[in-house]
Tab-separated table of C-alpha atoms in Angstrom:
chain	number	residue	atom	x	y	z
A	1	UNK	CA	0.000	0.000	0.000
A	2	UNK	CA	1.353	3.540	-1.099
A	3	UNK	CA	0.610	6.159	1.736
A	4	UNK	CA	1.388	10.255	0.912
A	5	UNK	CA	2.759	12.437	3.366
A	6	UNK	CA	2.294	16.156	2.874
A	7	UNK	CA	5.552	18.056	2.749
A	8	UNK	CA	3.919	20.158	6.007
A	9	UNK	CA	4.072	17.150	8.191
A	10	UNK	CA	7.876	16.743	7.069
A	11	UNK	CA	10.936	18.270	8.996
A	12	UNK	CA	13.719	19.211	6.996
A	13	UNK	CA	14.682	18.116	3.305
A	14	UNK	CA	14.731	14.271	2.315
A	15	UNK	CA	18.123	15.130	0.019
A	16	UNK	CA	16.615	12.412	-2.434
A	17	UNK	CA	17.916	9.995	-0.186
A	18	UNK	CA	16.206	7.219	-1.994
A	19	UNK	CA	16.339	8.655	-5.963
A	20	UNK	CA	18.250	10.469	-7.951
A	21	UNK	CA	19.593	13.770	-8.113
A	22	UNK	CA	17.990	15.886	-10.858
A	23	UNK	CA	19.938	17.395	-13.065
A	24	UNK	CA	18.104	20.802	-12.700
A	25	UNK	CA	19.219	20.464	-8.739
A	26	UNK	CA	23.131	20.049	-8.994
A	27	UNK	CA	25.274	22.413	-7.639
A	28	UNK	CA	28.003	25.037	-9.331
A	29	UNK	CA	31.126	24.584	-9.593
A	30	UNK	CA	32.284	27.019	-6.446
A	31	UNK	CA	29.320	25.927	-4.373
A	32	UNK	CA	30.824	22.331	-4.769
A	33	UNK	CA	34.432	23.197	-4.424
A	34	UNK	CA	34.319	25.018	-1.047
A	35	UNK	CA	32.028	22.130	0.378
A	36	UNK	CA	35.103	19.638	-1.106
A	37	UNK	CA	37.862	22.239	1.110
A	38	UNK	CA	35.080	22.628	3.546
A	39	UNK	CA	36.565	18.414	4.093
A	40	UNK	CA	40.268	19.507	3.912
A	41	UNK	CA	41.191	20.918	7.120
A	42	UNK	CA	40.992	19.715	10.787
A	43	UNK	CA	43.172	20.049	13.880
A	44	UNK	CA	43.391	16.500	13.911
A	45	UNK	CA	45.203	16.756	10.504
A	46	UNK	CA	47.486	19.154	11.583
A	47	UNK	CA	48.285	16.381	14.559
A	48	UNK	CA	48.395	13.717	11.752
A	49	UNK	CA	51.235	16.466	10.149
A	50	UNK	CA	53.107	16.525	13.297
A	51	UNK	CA	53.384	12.619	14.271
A	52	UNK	CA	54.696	11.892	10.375
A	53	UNK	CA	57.285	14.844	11.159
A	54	UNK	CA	58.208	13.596	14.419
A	55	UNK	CA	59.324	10.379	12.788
A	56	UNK	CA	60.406	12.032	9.157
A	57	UNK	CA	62.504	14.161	7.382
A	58	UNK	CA	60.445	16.621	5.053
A	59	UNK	CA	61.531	15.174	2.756
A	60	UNK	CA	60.282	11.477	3.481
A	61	UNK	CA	56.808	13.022	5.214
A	62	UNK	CA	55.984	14.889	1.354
A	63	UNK	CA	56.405	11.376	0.233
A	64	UNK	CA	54.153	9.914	2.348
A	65	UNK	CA	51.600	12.319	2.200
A	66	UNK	CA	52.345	12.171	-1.759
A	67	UNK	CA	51.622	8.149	-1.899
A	68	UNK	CA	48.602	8.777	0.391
A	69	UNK	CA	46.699	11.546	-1.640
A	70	UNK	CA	47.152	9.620	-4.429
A	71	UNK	CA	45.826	6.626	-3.321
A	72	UNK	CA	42.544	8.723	-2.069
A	73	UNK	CA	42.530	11.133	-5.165
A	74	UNK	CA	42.396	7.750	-7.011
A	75	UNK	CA	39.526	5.833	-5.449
A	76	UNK	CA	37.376	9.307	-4.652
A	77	UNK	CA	37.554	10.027	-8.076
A	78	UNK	CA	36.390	6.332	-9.270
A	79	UNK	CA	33.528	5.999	-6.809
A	80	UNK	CA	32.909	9.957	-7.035
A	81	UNK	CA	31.921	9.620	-10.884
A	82	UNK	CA	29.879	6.955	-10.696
A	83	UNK	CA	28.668	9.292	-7.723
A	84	UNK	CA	28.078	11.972	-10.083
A	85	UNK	CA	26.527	10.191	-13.729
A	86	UNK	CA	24.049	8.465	-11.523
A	87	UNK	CA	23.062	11.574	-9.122
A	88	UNK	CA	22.768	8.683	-6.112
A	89	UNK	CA	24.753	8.535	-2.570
A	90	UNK	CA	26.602	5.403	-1.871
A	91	UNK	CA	23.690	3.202	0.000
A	92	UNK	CA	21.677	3.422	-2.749
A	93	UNK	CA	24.261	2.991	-5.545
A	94	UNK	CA	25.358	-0.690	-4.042
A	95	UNK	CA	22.252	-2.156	-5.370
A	96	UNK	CA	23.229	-2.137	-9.177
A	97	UNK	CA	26.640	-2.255	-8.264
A	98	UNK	CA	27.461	-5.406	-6.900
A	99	UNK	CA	25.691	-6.145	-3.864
A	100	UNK	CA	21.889	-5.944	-4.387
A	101	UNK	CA	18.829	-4.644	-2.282
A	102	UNK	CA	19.531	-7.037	0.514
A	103	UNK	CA	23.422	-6.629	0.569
A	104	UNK	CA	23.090	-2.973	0.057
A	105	UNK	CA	21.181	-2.848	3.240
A	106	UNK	CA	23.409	-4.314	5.124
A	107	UNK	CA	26.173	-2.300	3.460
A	108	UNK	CA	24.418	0.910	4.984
A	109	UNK	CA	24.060	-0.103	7.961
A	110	UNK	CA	28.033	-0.941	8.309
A	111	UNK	CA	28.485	3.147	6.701
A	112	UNK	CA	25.509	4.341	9.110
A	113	UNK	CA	27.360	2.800	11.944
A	114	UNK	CA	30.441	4.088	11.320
A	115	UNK	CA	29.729	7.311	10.386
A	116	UNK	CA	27.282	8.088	13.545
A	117	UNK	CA	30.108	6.799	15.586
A	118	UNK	CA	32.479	9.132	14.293
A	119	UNK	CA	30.105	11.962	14.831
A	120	UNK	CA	29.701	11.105	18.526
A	121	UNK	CA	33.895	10.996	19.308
A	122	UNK	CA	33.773	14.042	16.950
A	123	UNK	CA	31.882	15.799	19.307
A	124	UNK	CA	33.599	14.474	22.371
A	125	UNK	CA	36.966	15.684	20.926
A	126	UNK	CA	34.768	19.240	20.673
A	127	UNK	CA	33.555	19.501	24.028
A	128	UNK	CA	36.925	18.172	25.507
A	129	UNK	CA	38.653	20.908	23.766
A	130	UNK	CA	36.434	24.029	24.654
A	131	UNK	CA	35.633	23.096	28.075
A	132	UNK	CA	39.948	23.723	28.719
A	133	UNK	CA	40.053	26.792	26.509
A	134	UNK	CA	36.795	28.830	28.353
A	135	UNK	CA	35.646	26.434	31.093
A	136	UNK	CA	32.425	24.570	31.764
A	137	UNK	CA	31.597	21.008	31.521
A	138	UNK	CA	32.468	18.848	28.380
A	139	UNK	CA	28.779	17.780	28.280
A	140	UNK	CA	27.469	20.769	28.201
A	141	UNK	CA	29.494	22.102	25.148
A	142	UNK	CA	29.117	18.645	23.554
A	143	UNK	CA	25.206	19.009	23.945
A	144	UNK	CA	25.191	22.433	21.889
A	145	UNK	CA	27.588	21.102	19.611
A	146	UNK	CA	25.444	18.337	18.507
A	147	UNK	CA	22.159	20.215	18.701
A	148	UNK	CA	23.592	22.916	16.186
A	149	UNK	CA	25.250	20.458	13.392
A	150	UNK	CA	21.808	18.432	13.463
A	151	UNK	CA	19.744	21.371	13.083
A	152	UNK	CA	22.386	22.104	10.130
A	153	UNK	CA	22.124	19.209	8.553
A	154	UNK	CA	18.446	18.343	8.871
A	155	UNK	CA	18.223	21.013	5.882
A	156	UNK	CA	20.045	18.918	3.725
A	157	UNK	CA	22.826	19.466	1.574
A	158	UNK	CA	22.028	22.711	0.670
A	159	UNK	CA	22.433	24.396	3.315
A	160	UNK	CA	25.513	22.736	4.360
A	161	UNK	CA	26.767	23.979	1.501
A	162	UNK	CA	25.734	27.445	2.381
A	163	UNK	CA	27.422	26.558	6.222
A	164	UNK	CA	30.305	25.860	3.813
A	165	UNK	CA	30.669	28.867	2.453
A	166	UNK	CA	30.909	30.894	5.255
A	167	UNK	CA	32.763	28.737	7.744
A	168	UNK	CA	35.501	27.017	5.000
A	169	UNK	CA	37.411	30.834	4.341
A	170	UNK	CA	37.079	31.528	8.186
A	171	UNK	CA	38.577	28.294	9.263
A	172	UNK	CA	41.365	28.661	7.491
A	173	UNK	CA	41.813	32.314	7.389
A	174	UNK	CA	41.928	31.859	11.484
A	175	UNK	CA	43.893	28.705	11.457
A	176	UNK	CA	46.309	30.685	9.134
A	177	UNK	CA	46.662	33.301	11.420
A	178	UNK	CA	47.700	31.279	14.316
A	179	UNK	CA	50.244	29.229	12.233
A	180	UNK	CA	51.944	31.683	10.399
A	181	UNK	CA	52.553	33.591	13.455
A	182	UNK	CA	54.311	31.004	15.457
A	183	UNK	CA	56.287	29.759	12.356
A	184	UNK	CA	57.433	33.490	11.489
A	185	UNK	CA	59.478	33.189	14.305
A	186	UNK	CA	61.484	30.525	13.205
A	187	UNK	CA	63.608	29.510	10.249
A	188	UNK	CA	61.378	27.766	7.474
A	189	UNK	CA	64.253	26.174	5.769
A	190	UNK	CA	66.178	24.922	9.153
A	191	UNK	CA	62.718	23.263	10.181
A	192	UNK	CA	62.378	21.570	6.678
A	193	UNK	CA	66.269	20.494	6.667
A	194	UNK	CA	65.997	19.489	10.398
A	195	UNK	CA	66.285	15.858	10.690
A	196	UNK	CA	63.192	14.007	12.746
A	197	UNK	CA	63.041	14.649	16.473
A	198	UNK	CA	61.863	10.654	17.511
A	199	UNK	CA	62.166	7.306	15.878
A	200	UNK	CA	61.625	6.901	12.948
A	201	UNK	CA	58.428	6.428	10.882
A	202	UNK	CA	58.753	3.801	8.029
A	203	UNK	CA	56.761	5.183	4.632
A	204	UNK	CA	54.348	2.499	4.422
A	205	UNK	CA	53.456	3.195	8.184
A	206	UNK	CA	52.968	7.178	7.469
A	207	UNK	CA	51.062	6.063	4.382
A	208	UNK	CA	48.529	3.920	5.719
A	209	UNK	CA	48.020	6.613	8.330
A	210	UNK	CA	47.340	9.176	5.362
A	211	UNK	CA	45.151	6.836	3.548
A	212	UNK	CA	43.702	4.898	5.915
A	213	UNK	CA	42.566	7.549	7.845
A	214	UNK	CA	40.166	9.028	4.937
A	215	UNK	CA	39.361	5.911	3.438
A	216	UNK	CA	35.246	5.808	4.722
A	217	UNK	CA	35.158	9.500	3.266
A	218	UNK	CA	36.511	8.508	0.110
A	219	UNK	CA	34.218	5.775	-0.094
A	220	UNK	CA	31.498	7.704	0.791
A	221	UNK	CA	32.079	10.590	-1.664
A	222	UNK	CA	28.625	9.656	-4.016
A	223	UNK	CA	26.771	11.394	-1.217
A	224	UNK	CA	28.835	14.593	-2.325
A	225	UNK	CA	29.201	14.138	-6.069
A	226	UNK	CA	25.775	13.429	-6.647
A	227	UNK	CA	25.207	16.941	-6.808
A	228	UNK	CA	28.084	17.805	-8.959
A	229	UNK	CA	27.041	19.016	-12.547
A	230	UNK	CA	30.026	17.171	-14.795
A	231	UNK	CA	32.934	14.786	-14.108
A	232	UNK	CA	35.298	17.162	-14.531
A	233	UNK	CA	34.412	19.193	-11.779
A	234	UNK	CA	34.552	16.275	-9.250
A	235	UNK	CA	38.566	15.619	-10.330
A	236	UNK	CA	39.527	18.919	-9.915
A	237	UNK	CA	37.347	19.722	-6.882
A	238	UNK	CA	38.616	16.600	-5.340
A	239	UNK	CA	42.501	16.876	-5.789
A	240	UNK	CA	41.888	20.423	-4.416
A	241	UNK	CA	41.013	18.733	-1.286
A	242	UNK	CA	44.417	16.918	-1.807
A	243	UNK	CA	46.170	19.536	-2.383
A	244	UNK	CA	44.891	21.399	0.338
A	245	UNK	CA	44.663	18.898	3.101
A	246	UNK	CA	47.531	16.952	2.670
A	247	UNK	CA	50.116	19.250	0.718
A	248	UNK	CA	48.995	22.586	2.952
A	249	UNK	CA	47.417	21.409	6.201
A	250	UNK	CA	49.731	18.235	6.636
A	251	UNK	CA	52.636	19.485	5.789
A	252	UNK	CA	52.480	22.332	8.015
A	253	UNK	CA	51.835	19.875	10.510
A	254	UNK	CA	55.346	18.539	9.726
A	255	UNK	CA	56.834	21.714	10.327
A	256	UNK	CA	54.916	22.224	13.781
A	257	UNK	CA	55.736	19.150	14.688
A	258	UNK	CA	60.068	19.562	13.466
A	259	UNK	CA	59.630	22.695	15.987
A	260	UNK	CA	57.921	21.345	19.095
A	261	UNK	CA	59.563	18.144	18.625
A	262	UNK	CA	56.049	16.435	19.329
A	263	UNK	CA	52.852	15.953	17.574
A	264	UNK	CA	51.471	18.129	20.443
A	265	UNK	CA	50.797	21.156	18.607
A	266	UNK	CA	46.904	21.830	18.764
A	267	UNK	CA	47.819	24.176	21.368
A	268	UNK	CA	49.630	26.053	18.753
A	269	UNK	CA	46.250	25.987	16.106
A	270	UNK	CA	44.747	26.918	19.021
A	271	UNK	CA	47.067	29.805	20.701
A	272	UNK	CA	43.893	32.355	20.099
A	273	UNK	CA	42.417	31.380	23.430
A	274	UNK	CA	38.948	32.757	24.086
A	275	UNK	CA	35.757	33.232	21.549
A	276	UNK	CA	38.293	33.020	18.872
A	277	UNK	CA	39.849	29.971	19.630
A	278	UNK	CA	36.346	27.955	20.201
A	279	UNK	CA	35.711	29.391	16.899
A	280	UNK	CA	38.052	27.436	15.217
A	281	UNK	CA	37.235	24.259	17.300
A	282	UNK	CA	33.867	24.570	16.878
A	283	UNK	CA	33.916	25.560	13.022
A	284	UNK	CA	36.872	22.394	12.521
A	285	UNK	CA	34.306	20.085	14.113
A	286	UNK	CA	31.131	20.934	12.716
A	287	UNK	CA	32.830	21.267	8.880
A	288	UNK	CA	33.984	17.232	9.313
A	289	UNK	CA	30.537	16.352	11.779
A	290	UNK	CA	27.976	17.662	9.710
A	291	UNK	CA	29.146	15.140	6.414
A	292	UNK	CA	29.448	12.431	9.234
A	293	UNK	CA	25.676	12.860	10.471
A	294	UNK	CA	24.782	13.217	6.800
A	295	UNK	CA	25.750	10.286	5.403
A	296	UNK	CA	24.774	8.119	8.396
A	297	UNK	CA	20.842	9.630	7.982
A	298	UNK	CA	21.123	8.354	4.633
A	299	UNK	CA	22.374	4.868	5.092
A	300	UNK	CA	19.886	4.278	7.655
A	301	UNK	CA	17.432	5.468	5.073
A	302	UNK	CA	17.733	3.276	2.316
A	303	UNK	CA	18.439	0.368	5.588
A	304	UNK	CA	14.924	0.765	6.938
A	305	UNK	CA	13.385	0.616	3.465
A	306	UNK	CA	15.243	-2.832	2.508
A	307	UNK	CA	14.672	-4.309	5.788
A	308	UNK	CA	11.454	-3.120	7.579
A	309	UNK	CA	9.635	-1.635	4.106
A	310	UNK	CA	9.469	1.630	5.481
A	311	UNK	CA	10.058	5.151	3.762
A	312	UNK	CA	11.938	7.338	6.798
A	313	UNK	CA	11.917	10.914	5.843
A	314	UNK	CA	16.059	11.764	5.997
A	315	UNK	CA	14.856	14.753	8.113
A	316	UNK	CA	13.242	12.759	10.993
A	317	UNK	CA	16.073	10.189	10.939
A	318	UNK	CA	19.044	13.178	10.869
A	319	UNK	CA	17.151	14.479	14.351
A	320	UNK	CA	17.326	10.576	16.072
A	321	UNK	CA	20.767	10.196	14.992
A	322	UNK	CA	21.547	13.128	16.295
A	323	UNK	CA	20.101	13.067	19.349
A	324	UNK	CA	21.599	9.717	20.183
A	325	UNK	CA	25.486	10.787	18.976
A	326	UNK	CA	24.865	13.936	21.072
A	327	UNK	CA	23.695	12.001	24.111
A	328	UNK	CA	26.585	9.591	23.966
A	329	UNK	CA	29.599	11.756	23.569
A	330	UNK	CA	27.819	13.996	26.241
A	331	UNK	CA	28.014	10.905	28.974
A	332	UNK	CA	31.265	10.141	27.648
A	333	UNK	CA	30.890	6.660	25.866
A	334	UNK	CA	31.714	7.285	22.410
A	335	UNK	CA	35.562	7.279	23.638
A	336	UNK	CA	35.296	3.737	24.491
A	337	UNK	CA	34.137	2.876	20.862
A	338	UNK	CA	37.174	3.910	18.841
A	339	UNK	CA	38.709	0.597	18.902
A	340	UNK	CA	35.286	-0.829	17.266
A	341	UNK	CA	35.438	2.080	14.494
A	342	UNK	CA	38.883	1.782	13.566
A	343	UNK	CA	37.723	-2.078	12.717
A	344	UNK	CA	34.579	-0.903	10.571
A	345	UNK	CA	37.237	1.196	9.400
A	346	UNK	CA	38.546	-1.737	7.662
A	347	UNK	CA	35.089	-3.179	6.587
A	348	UNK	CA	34.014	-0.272	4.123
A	349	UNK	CA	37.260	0.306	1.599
A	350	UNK	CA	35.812	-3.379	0.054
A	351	UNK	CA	32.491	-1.480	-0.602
A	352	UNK	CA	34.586	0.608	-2.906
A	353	UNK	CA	36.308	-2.345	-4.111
A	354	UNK	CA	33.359	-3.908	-5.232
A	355	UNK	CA	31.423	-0.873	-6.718
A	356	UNK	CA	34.517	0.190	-8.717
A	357	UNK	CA	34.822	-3.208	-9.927
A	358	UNK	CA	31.608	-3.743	-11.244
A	359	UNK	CA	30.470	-0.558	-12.117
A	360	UNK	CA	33.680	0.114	-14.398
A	361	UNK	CA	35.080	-2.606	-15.008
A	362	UNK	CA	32.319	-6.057	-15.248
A	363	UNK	CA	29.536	-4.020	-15.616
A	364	UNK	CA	26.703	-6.281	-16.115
A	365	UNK	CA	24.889	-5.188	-12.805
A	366	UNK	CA	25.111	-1.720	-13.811
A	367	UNK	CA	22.915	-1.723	-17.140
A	368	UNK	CA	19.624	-0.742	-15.674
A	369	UNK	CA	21.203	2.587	-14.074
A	370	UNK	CA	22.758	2.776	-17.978
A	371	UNK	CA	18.875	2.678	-19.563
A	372	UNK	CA	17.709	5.035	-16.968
A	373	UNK	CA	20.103	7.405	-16.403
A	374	UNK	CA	18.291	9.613	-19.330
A	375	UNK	CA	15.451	9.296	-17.897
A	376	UNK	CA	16.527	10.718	-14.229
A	377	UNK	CA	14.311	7.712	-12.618
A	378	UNK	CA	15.367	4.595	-10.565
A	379	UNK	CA	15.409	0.904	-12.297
A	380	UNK	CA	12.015	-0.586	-11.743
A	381	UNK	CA	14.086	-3.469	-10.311
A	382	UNK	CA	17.378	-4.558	-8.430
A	383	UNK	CA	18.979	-7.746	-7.661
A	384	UNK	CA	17.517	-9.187	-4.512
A	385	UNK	CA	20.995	-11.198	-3.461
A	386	UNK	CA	24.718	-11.346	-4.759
A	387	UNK	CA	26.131	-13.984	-2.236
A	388	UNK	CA	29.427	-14.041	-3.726
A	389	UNK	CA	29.568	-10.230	-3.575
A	390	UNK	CA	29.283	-10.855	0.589
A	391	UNK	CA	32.370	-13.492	-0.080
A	392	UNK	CA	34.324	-11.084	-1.518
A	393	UNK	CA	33.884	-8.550	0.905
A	394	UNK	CA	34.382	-11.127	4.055
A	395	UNK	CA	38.065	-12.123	2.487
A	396	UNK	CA	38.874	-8.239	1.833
A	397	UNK	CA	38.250	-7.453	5.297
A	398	UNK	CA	40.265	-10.407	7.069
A	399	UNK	CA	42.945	-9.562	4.470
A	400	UNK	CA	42.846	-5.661	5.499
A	401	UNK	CA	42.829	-6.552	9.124
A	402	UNK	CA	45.369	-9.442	9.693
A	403	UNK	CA	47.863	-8.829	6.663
A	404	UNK	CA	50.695	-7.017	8.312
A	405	UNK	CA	52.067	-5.446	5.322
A	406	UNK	CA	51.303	-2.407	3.426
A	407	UNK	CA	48.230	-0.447	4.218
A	408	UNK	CA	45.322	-2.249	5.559
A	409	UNK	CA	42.741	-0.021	3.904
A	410	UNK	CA	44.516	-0.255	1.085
A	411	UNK	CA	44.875	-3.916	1.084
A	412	UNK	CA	41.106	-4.625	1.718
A	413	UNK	CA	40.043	-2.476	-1.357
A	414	UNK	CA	42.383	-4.229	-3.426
A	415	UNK	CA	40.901	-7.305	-2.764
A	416	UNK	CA	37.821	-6.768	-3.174
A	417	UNK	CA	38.386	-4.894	-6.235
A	418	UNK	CA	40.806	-7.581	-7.937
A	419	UNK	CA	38.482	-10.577	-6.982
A	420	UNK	CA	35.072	-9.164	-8.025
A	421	UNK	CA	37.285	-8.277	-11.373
A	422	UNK	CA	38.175	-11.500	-11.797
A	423	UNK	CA	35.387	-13.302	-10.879
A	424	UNK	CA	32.927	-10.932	-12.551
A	425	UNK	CA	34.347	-11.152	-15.710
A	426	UNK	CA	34.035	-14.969	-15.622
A	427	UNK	CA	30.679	-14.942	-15.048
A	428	UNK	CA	30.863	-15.721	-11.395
A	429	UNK	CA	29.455	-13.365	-9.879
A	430	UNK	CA	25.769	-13.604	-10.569
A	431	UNK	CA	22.408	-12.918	-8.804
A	432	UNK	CA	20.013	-14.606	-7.342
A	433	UNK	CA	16.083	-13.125	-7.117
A	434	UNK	CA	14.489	-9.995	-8.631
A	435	UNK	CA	13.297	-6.621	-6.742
A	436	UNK	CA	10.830	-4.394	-8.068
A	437	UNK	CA	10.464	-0.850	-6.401
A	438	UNK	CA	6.965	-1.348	-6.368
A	439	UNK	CA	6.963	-3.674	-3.916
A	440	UNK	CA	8.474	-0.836	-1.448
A	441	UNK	CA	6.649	1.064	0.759
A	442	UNK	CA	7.182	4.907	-0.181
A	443	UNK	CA	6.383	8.014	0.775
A	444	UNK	CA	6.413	11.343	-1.081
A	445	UNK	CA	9.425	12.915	0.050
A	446	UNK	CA	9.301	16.868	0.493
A	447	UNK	CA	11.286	18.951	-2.229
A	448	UNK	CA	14.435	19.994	-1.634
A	449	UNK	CA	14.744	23.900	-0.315
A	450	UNK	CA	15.453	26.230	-2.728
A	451	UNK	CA	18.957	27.819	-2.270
A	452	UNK	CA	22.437	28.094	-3.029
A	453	UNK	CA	23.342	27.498	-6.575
């Protein structure tokens, strides 16, 4: 049975979390690219700068940071496309690309997971780090915190691209600031020829650090690139990101870290104690949290349709996600849960594995987003299962997680990628059972606000 909701009775935009993104409602191309830098810059990356350069030589850390933007520029940009020609966020994407309705459910609940988790030590980190610059209990700022970025993002994404606009040049224009005036007071070129201050870091250690450290964002990207207008724009908007996080914000971090002689240096980012200073926390953690709430509202979306038959409106879901990631870092928990989300952590890169592999390289799965992509509407039907697809992503995760060499993020999207290839392209891989939209219960989802452009 088909029930209709009235757009009145809906809070916040739906962000066609379950179709695609019309053409007529992509983004520009500087709307896009400031929400891409809007990703670029966090304290923790400038801490990420300083351990590499506490265990490097500039010249090794550029190296590492070189192999790791690659790697990331490489897999954003494959998943990113697809991303893009579709117009559909990750969750929604697995079903025609490898894992079906029923695996793509469980696929976004493994993203929703992980990416609500991250929001909740996210905000933790953010009320830690205000309550010692002005005072007050941790809860209290983590409470606010997580009250504001949910109210953001219950808007959708075009608002957070308007958030993006305005907090992205201030971030970094403060950051800047702080940075530049502690590093004017030493020698640039002594700090890059210095040699590193503690043991040393090997390369494929600094690497996997780089890499694996923005792997779930990279895989993750569709819910970005959807609303990019050609594939152009997501290359160069994504290795602007690169460039910017890695090159700029990580590097500096080297040199912080070459002049402390630690990876201690937020206190330097951070040396503009007062309103300014929980400025820049709170603008860092909301710029990173808002994408992490995002994407976890839609994974649970297109979850509670495959499992339960249910049409959640992304709005109401965005406020209980919210509410419960607030809660938890505000008693403290999410700290304990790290450990558990450094292991998802390892589960998602064979997501990306698999869609890359199908969707550009087997394709067979793919050809009823190819005769409908004209048409802006969803296949009338999916695969229902793709056991061997599950196979695949079981042995890419036990090889990212136990196989000590190279980078474990790495290693597990390699896998997957290489044996859904291979088995794909020998007929393999195949389906089993047929599922027709029709047989979902939907709602009418409210239109998106009218905005930025």
């Amino acid at each position: 049975m088909t029930t209709t909701a009235t757009p009145a009775k809906q809070l916040g935009s739906d962000d066609y979390s379950l179709s695609r993104v019309p053409r007529d409602k992509r983004l520009g191309f500087w709307t896009m690219l400031l929400q891409w830098l809007a990703q670029s810059g966090s304290i923790s990356q400038f801490t990420l700068g300083a351990t590499i350069g506490v265990g490097m030589t500039f010249g090794d850390a550029f190296l590492a940071f070189t192999l790791g933007a690659v790697i990331l520029e490489v897999v954003i940009f494959a998943i990113g496309l697809a991303g893009m020609r579709e117009g559909l966020a990750t969750p929604l994407l697995t079903r025609w690309t490898g894992f079906g309705r029923n695996g793509s459910a469980l696929v976004s609940f493994v993203i929703a997971l992980s990416l609500v988790g991250w929001f909740g030590v996210q905000n933790t980190i953010f009320g830690t780090s205000v309550s010692a610059i002005v005072g007050g209990p941790s809860w209290m700022w983590c409470v606010l915190a997580g009250i504001a970025i949910t109210a953001l993002v219950i808007f959708g994404f075009r608002w957070m691209a308007l958030f993006a606009k305005i907090v992205t040049p201030l971030f970094f224009g403060l950051v800047a600031w702080s940075v530049i005036s502690t590093l004017s007071e030493h020698s640039i070129s002594e700090l890059i020829s210095s040699p590193p201050p503690g043991e040393h870091l090997p390369l494929a250690v600094a690497a996997t650090a780089i890499a694996g450290g923005y792997m779930t964002g990279a895989i993750v990207s569709p819910e970005m690139t959807r609303y990019n207008r050609k594939g152009n724009h997501v290359l160069v908007q994504s290795a602007a990101s690169m460039i910017l996080s890695e090159y700029i914000v990580g590097m500096t971090g080297v040199l912080l870290g070459h002049m402390v002689k630690s990876n201690e240096v937020t206190h330097i980012v951070l040396s503009t104690s007062g309103v300014i200073g929980v400025a820049i926390v709170l603008m860092s953690t909301a710029k990173i949290n808002d994408w992490n709430l995002y994407g976890s509202s839609l994974g649970v979306v297109n979850f509670f349709q495959v499992v339960f038959g249910k049409r959640l409106h992304r709005g109401a879901v965005t406020v209980a996600l919210g509410l419960a990631g607030t809660l938890l870092s505000a008693v403290g928990i999410m700290t304990h849960f790290t450990e558990f989300l450094s292991v998802l952590g390892v589960a998602i890169p064979p997501i990306g594995g698999i869609i890359v592999a199908e969707y550009w390289v087997v394709r067979r799965m793919r050809r009823p987003l190819d005769d409908t992509r004209a048409a802006g509407t969803l296949p009338a039907a999916s695969p229902t299962w793709v056991p061997l697809s599950l196979v695949i992503w079981v042995a890419a995760f036990c090889v990212g997680k136990y196989v000590t060499v190279g980078i474990p993020a790495l290693n597990s999207l390699a896998t997957a990628f290489v044996l859904y290839s291979v088995l794909g392209l020998m007929g393999l891989v195949r389906s089993y059972g047929t599922s027709t939209l029709q047989d979902e219960t939907t709602t009418v989802p409210a239109p998106a606000p009218a905005g930025v452009r």
